[in-house]
Each structure stands twice: as structure tokens, then as C-alpha cells.
Coordinates of C-alpha atoms in Angstrom, one line a residue:
X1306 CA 0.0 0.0 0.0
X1307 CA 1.2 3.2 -0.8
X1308 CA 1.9 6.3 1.3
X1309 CA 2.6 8.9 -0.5
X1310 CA 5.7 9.7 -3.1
X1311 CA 9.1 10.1 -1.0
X1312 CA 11.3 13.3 -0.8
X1313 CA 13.6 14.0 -3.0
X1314 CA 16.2 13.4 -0.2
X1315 CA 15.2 10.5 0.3
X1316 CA 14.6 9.0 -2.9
X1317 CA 17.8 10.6 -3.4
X1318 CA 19.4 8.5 -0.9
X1319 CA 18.2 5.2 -2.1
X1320 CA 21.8 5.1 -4.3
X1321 CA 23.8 5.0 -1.7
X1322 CA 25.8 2.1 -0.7
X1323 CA 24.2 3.3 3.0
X1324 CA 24.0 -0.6 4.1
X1325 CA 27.4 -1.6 3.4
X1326 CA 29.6 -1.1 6.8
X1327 CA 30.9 2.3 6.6
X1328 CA 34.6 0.9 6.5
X1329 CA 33.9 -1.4 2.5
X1330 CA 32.3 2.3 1.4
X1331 CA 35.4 3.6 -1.0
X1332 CA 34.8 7.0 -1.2
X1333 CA 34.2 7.8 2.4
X1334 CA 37.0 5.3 3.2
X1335 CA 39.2 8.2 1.7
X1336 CA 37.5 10.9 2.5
X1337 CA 37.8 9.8 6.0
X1338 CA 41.7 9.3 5.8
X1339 CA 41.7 13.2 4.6
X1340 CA 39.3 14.5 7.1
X1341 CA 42.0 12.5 9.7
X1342 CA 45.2 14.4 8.1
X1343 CA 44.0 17.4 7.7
X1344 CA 42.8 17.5 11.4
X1345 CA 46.0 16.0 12.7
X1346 CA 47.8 19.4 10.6
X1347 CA 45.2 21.7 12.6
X1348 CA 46.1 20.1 16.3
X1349 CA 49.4 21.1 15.5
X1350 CA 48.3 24.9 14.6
X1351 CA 46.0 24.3 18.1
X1352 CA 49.0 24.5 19.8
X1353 CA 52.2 26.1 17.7
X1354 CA 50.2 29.5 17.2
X1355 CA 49.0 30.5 21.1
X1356 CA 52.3 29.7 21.5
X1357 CA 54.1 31.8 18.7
X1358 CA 52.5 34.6 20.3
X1359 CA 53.4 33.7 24.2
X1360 CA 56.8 33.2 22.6
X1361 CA 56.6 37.3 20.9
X1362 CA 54.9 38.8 23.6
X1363 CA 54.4 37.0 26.9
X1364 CA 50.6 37.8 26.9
X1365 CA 47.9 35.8 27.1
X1366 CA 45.7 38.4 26.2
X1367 CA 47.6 39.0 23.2
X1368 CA 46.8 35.1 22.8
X1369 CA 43.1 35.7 23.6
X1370 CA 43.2 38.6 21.1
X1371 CA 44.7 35.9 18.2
X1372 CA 41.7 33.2 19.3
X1373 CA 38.7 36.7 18.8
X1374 CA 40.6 38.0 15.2
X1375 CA 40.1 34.3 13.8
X1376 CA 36.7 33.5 15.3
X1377 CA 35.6 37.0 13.8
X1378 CA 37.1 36.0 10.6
X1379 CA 34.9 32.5 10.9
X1380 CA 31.7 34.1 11.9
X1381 CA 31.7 37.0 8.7
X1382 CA 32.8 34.0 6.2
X1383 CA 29.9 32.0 7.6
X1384 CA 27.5 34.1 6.9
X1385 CA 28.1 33.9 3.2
X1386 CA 29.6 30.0 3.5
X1387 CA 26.5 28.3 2.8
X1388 CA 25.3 30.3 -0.4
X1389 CA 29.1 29.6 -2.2
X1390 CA 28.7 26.0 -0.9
X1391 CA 25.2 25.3 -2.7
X1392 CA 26.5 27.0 -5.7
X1393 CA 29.8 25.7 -6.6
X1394 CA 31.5 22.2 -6.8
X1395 CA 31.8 21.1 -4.0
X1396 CA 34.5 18.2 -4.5
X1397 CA 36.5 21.5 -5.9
X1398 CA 36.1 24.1 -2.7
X1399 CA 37.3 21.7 -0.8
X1400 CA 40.0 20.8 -2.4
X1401 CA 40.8 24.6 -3.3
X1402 CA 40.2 25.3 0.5
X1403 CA 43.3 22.5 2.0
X1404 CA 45.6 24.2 -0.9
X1405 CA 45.2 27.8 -0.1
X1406 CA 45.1 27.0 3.9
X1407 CA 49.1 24.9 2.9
X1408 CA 49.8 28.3 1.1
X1409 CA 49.0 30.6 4.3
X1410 CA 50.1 28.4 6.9
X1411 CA 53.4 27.7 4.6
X1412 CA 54.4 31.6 5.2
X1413 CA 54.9 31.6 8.2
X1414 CA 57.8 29.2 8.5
X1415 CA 59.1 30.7 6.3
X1416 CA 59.1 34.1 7.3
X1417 CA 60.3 33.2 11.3
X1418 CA 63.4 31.9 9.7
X1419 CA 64.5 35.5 9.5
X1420 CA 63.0 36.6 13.0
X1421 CA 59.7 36.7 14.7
X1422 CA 56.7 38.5 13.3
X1423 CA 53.5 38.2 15.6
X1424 CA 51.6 40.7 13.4
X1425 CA 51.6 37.9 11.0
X1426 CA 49.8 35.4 13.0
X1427 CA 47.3 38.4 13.0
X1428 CA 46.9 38.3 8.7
X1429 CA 47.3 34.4 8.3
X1430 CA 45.2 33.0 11.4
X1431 CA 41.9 35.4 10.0
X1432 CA 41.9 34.3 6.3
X1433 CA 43.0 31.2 7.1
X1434 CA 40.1 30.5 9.6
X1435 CA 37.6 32.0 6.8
X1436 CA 39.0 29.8 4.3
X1437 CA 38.4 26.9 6.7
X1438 CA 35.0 27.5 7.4
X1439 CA 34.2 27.5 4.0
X1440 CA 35.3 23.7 3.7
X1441 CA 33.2 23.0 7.0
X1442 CA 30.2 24.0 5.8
X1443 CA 31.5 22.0 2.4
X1444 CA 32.2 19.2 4.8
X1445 CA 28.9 18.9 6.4
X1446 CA 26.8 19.0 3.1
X1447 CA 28.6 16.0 1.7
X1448 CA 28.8 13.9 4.4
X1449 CA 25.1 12.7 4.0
X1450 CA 26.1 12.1 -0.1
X1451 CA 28.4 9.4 0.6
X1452 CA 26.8 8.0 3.1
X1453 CA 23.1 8.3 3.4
X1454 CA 21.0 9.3 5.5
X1455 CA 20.4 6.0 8.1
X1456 CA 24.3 6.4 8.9
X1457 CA 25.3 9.7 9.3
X1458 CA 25.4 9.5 13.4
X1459 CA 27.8 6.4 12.8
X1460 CA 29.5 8.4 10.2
X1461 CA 29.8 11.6 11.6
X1462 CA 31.2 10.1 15.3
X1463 CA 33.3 8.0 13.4
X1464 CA 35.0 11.1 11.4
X1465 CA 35.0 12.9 15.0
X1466 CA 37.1 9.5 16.5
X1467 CA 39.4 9.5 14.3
X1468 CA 40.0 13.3 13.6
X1469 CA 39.8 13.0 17.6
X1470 CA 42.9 10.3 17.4
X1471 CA 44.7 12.7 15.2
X1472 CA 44.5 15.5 17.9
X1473 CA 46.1 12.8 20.2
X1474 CA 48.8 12.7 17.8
X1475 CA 49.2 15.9 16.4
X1476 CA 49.5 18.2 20.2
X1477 CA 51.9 16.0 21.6
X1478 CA 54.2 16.1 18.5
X1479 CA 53.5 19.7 18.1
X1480 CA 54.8 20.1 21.9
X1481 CA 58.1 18.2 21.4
X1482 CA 58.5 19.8 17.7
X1483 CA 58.1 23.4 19.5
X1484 CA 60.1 22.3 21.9
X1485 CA 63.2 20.9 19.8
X1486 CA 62.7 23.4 16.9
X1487 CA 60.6 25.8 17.7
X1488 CA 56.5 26.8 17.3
X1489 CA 57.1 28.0 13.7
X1490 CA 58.4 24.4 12.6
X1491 CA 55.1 23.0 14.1
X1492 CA 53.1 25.3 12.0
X1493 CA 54.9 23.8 8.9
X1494 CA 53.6 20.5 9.8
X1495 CA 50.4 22.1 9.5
X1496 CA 51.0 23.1 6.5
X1497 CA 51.8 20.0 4.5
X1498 CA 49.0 18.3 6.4
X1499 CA 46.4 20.5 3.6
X1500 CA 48.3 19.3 1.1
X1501 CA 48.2 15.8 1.7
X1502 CA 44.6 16.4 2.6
X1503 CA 43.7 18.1 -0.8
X1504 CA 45.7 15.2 -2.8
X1505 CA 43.5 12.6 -0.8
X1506 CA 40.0 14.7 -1.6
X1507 CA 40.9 14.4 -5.4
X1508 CA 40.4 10.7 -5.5
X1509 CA 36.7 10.8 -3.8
X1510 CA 33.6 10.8 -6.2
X1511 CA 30.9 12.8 -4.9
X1512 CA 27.1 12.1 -5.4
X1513 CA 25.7 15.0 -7.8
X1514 CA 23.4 16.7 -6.3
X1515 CA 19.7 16.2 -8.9
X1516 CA 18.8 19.1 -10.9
X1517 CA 15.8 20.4 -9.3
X1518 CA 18.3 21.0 -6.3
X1519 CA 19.8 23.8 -8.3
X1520 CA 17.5 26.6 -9.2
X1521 CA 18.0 28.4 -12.5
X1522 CA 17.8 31.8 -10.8
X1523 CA 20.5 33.5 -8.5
X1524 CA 19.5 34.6 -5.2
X1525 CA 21.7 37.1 -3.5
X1526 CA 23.7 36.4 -0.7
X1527 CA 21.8 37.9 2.1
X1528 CA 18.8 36.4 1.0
X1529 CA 20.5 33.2 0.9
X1530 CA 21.5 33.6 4.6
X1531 CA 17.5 34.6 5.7
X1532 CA 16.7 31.5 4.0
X1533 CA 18.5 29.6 6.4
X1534 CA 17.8 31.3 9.4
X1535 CA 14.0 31.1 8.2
X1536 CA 14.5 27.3 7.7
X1537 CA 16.1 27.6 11.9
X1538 CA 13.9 29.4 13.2
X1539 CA 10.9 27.4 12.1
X1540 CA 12.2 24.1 13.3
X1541 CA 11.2 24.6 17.2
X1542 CA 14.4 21.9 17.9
X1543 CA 17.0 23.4 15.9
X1544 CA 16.1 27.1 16.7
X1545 CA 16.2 26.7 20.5
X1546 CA 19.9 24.8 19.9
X1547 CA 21.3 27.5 18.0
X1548 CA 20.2 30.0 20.9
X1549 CA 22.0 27.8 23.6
X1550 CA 24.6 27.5 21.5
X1551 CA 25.0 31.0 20.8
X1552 CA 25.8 31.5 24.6
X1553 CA 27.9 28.0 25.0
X1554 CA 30.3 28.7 22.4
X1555 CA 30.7 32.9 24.2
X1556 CA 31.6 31.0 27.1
X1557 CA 34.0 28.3 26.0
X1558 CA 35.9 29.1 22.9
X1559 CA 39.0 30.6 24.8
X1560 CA 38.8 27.5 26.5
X1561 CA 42.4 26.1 25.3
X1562 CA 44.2 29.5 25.5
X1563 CA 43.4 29.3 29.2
X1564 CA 44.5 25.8 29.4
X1565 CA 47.6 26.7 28.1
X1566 CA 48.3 29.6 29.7
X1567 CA 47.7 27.7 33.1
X1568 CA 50.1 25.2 32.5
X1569 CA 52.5 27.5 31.5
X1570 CA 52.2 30.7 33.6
X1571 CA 50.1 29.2 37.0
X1572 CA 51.6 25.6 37.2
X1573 CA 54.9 26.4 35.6
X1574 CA 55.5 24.0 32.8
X1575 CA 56.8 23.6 29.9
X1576 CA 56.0 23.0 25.9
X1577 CA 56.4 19.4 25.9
X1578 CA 53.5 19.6 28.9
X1579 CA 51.1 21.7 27.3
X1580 CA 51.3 19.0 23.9
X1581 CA 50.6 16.3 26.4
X1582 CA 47.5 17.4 28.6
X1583 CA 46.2 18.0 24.9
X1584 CA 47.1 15.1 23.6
X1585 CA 45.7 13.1 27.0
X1586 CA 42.6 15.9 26.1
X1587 CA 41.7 14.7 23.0
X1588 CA 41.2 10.7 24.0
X1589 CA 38.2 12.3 25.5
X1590 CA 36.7 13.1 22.2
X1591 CA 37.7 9.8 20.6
X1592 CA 36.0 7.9 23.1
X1593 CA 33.1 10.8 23.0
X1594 CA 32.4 10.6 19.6
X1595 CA 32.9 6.5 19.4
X1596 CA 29.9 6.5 22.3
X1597 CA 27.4 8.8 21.0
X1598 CA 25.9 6.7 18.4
X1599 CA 25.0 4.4 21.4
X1600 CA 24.2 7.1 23.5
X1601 CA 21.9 9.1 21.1
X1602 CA 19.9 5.6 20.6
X1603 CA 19.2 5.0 24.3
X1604 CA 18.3 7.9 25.3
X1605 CA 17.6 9.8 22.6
X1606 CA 19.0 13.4 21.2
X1607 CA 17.5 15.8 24.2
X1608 CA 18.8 14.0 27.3
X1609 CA 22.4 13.3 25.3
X1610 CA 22.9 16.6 24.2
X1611 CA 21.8 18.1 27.7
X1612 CA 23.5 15.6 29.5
X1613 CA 26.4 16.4 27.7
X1614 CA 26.3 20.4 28.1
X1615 CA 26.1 20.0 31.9
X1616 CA 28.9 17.7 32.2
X1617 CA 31.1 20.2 30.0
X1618 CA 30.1 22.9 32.9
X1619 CA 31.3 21.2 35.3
X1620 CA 34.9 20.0 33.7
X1621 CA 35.4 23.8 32.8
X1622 CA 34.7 24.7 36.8
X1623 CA 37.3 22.0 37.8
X1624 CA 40.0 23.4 35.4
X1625 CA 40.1 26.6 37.1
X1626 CA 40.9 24.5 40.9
X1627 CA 43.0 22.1 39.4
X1628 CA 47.1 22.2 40.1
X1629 CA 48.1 19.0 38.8
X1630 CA 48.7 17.7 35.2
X1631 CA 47.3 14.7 35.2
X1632 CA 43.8 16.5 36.5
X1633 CA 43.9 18.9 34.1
X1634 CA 44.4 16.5 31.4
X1635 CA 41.8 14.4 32.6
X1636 CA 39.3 16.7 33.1
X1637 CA 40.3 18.5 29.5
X1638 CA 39.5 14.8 28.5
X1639 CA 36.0 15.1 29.7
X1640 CA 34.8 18.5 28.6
X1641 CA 36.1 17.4 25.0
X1642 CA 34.5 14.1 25.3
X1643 CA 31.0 16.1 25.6
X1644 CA 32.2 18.8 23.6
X1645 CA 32.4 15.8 20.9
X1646 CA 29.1 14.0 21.8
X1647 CA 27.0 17.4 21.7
X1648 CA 28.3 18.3 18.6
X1649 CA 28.1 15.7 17.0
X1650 CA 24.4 15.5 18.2
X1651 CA 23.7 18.6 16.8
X1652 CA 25.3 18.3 13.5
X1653 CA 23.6 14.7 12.4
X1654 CA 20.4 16.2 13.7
X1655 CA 20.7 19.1 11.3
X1656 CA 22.1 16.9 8.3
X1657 CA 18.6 14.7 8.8
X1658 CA 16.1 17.3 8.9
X1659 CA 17.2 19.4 6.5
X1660 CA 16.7 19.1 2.7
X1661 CA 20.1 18.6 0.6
X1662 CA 19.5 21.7 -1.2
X1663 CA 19.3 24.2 1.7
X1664 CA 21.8 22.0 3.9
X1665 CA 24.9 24.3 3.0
X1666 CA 22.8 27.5 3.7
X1667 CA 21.1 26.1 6.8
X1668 CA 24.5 25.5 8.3
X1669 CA 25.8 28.5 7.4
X1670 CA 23.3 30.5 9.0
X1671 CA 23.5 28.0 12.2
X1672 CA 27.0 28.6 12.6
X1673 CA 27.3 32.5 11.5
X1674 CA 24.1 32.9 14.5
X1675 CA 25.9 30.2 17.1
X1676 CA 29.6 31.8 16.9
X1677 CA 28.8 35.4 16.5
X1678 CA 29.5 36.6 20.1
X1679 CA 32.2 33.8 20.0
X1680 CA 35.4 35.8 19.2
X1681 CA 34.0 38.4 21.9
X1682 CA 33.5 35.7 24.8
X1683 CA 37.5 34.7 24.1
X1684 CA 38.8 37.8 23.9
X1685 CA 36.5 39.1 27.3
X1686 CA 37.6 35.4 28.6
X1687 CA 41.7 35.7 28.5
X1688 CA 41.6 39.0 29.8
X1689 CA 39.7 38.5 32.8
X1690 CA 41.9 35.4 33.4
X1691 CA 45.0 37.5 33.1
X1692 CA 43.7 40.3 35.5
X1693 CA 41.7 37.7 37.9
X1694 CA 43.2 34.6 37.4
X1695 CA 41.9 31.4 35.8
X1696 CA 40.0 30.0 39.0
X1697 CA 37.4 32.9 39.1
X1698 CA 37.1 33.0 35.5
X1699 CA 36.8 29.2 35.1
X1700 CA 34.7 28.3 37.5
X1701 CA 32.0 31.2 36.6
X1702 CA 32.0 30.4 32.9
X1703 CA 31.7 26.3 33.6
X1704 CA 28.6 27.1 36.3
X1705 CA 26.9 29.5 33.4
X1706 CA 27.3 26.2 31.2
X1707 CA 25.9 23.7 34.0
X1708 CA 22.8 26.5 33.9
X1709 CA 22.6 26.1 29.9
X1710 CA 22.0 22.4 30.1
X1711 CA 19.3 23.2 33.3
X1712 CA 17.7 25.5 30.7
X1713 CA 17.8 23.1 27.6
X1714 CA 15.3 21.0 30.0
X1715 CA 12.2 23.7 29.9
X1716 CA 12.8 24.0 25.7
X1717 CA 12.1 21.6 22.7
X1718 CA 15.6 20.4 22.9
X1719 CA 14.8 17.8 25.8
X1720 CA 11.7 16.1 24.2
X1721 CA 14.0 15.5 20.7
X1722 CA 13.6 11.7 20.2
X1723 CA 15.8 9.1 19.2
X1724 CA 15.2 8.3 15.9
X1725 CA 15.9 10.8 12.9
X1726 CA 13.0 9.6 11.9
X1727 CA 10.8 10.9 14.8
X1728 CA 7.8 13.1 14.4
X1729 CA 9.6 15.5 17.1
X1730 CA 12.2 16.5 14.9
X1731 CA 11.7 16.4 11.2
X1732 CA 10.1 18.8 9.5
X1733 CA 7.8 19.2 6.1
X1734 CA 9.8 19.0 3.5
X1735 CA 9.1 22.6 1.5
X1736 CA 8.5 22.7 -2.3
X1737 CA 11.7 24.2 -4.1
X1738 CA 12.9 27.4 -3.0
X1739 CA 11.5 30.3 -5.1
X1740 CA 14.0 33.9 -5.2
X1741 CA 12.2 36.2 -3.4
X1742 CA 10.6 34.0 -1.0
X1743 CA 11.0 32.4 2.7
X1744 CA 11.2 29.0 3.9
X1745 CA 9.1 28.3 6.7
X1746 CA 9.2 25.0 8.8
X1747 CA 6.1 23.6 10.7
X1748 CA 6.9 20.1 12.3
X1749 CA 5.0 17.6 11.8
X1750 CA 2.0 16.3 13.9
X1751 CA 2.0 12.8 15.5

């Protein structure tokens, strides 16, 4: 008996090789393996470029100032991210993304070989961190195309475990590189890593997106953007996430300048430390984003991702007391466990509801909104560290997140089901998008 015709995203999935294991699937086999080299590049960035600048200037505002400049830079490229993604190739932007990030990242190397230059960090950090949100929003949109949509929690937690292994990796050979040669020779790491990456990306076929995903008229950029905040607001889930968000990410982005700067300037340390409490940080978001699939099915997406705020709160609060290493690595470990599980919550939750043709758009509006005050809540955060001291600071900014999850409870976010499939959570799928008009969601009735 029939139902009724099924979406286009659906019907569009029905190509994919979604039930083959995820490991005998070719082109997200590779895919994968660049996703994992390119992230093991950035983990050495993570830590060579806070510390480039401790190196010049001894500040760790100056360091907070470095984390705002790039978040700024991410927040004003997202907001046009998600129109250039859902017009252009996408295989290509990403690929032209890894090689201009090996360019930038390349200079600097090359330029400390005849003598610091922080205002550098200052040019490369912004453009590259714009460039490298256009290839996340690339990322997410073609994630679902090689997979499909019945494995894109499994998918996404397994790019997130590895990439998550990388960072393992990547900060504690970043902190013995710095230490032997220098910051500067970490960053060239970083650098070849994009290359590598892009080299990878060329052998991956992407799905082509059908025609009618495509319309033959141009919108303009802002409209493009309103489109996906529209498509936000009117999913009651998705819009009360990207307000918690908004407020999560204030808090928390300066998060690793402060770790760093605690192990160095509080407790005393040296490079070769900082690598490892980061390296020792980042088993928590393999074994984060190996759990959540689990997690997400048992309980379902509200009590995981609230569950997973409040336990973040209260690893940033314990940061601020703590005044050994190994407590700070472990409790590193467990905020980026959570970090890992809620974001990775989010972002299969978003992939599933939204249709393929608006998916670059919706996350670029989801991410411009959630980071906005971002760059602001580091720079506010490293100051107030450096005048107070990290204990106040960490302490208040972790109880503020133990308060987000407490008020995730009385929104949409904690009845969110555990199926993508569930009523809760997906939408009406909207006719094509028309220039000149807006998307609005309702969700479906049980």
C-alpha cells in the first residue's frame, strides 16, 4: 500500500551504498583518511600558534586577542559560507580550500626563519580560519552524499574519533617539535597536512546533487543567509539549539588559551607539557564521539545533548581548581568528550532534517548565529583570566554552562527523540525554493 511519493532526499538516498559497513564504502573510506590528516595538521596549529605569540609577547591576552581576530574571521565567512557551498563544486572548494590554507600556513615558517613577526599570525590565522570555514560547511553538506542518511550518526562520530585520534597525535608532536625546533616548525607541519589532505579529496567521487536541487535563478547572498535562518527558526528543535549555542560557544571558545596559559604561567611548565595534557585531552573526544551513536539511541538526542552540556560545565569549573597535570588532562578529557558527543548530536540532527538543497545555507546560518558573540567571549575570557586569574574565570564560565543544560530541560531540545525519523524533529519537506521567498518549517504532527 502506498503512502505517498518520498522526498527528494530520500529518494535521493536510495543510491547510496548506506548498508554496506561504513569501513567497505570507497569513497568515504578516503575521504575519511583526509578528514584524519587534515585534522591532525590543525592540532598542531592548536597549539604552535597561542604559542608563537606567548613566545613574541608574553601575553595571554595577546593570545586571547589571536583566538577573537580568527573567530571573527569565521563568523563573517559564515555568513556567506552556505550560499558559495550550494552553488559551486563542491569536490572542488574543498580541495581549493586544503591548498590555499598549505599556502597561508606555509608563510609563516618561512618568514620566522628570519626573526619573529607576531603581526603575522594576525593576517594568516583570519583568512585562514575563513577559508576553513568554508570547507566546514562544504564538509557537512557531503557527508550525507556518501553515506546516506540511516548512517550519518555512525559516520559523523566516526569522522569525529578519528579526527579525535589525530589530535592525540598531532599536540603532543606539536609540543616536542616546539620544543626541539621551535612553534614555527610546528606550523609547517600544519601546512603540508592541507596538502596531503587536498591530494586525498581528489580521488573521492561525490554524489551529484539532482537538478531540481539547483535553481536556474540566482539569489543574493543575504537572501540566501535569511533562507537559512527562516528554515532555523521554524524548526522549534534546531532554533532553541542554536540560541543555547550562541551562549555555549561565548563561554567556551578561549577555553584552550586558558588551558595553556595555566600550564605555562600558574603551574609552571613547559611546551612538551602543554602537547601532552592535549594530547591526553583529545582521548576524551575519541572515546566521546565512538559513544554517542549508542548514546543518542538509548536515550535519545534531548537527554544526550543536555546531558552532555552540563557535564562540560562542570569540567570547565574543575580546570580553574585544578594544580596538577594529570587532573587537568583528565578533566580536558571530559569537557572534550561532551564537547564531541553534543556536537556531533547537533550536527547529524541538522544533516537529517534538512533538505540537501538548503543544507549548505542552513549550516551556514546555524553557525554564523551560534559563533557570532564567540570571538568576543575569548577575547573578554583571556583578559579577565590574566587580571583575575583562571580560577574565578573558570569556574563562573563552567557554572553559566551547568545553567545552559538546566535550561535546555524547559525547551524543545529535551523532548528531541531518538530516531531521525521521529515526528519531534523532522520537518515538512518545503516545495523548491522560489528567489524572493522564505522558507518556513512547521513540524509535523503525530
Amino acid at each position: 500500500m502506498t503512502h505517498g511519493a518520498p522526498r527528494r532526499e530520500d529518494a535521493a538516498d536510495e543510491g547510496l551504498p548506506g548498508t554496506r559497513p561504513l569501513w567497505r564504502q570507497r569513497d568515504f573510506g578516503i575521504f575519511w583518511a583526509a578528514q584524519t590528516l587534515s585534522v591532525l595538521g590543525d592540532s598542531f596549529a592548536l597549539i604552535a600558534l597561542p604559542l608563537l605569540v606567548l613566545q613574541s609577547t608574553g601575553s595571554l591576552a595577546r593570545m586571547g586577542l589571536l583566538t577573537a581576530v580568527g573567530g571573527a574571521a569565521s563568523v563573517v565567512a559564515a555568513v556567506f559560507a552556505g550560499a558559495v557551498v550550494d552553488r559551486v563544486d563542491r569536490r572542488r572548494l574543498l580541495i581549493a580550500c586544503d591548498l590555499v590554507r598549505m599556502v597561508l600556513y606555509g608563510v609563516i615558517p618561512l618568514v620566522w626563519l628570519f626573526g619573529p613577526r607576531a603581526w603575522l599570525l594576525y593576517v594568516v590565522l583570519p583568512l585562514c580560519e575563513a577559508v576553513g570555514m568554508l570547507f566546514a560547511v562544504g564538509y557537512v553538506t557531503v557527508v550525507r552524499g556518501l553515506v546516506g542518511t540511516g548512517r550519518l550518526t555512525e559516520a559523523n562520530g566516526r569522522l569525529n574519533a578519528t579526527a579525535a585520534a589525530a589530535g592525540v597525535l598531532g599536540p603532543l608532536c606539536a609540543g616536542l617539535v616546539a620544543a626541539w625546533s621551535g612553534p614555527a616548525a610546528a606550523v609547517g607541519v600544519d601546512a603540508a597536512s592541507f596538502g596531503v589532505s587536498a591530494a586525498c579529496l581528489c580521488f573521492v567521487r561525490f554524489r551529484k546533487r539532482v537538478p531540481d536541487e539547483q535553481t536556474g535563478r540566482r539569489t543574493g547572498l543575504w537572501q540566501d543567509l535569511r533562507t537559512g535562518v527562516a528554515f532555523l527558526h521554524g524548526h522549534p528543535v534546531l532554533r532553541s539549539l542554536t540560541a543555547l549555542l550562541f551562549v555555549f560557544s561565548f563561554l567556551t571558545l578561549g577555553l584552550s588559551d586558558l588551558v595553556i596559559y595555566h600550564l605555562k604561567h600558574d603551574l609552571g611548565h613547559d611546551d612538551g607539557t602543554v602537547g601532552t595534557v592535549m594530547a591526553v585531552g583529545a582521548l576524551g573526544t575519541i572515546t566521546g564521539a565512538l559513544l554517542v551513536a549508542r548514546f543518542r539511541r538509548r536515550l535519545g538526542f534531548g537527554p544526550t545533548w543536555t546531558g552532555s552540556v552540563a557535564v562540560c560545565g562542570l569540567a570547565f569549573a574543575g580546570l580553574g581548581w585544578a594544580r596538577d597535570v594529570p587532573v587537568v588532562a583528565a578533566l580536558s578529557a571530559a569537557f572534550l568528550a561532551c564537547v564531541g558527543m553534543a556536537g556531533t548530536c547537533s550536527m547529524s540532527l541538522r544533516q537529517e532534517v534538512t533538505p540537501e538543497h538548503l543544507l549548505g545555507r542552513v549550516t551556514s546560518a546555524f553557525w554564523t548565529l551560534q559563533y557570532a558573540a564567540a570571538p568576543i567571549g575569548a577575547a573578554l575570557l583571556t583578559w579577565a583570566a590574566e587580571e583575575r586569574g583562571t580560577t574565578p574565570v573558570a569556574v563562573a564560565a563552567g557554572a553559566t554552562c551547568v545553567l545552559l543544560a538546566v535550561t535546555a530541560l524547559f525547551t524543545p531540545v529535551r523532548g528531541a527523540g531518538r530516531s531521525p525519523v521521529d515526528p519531534a524533529v523532522v520537518p515538512q519537506t518545503p516545495p523548491p525554493h522560489q528567489p524572493g521567498s522564505q522558507v518556513r518549517q512547521q513540524p509535523e504532527q503525530r
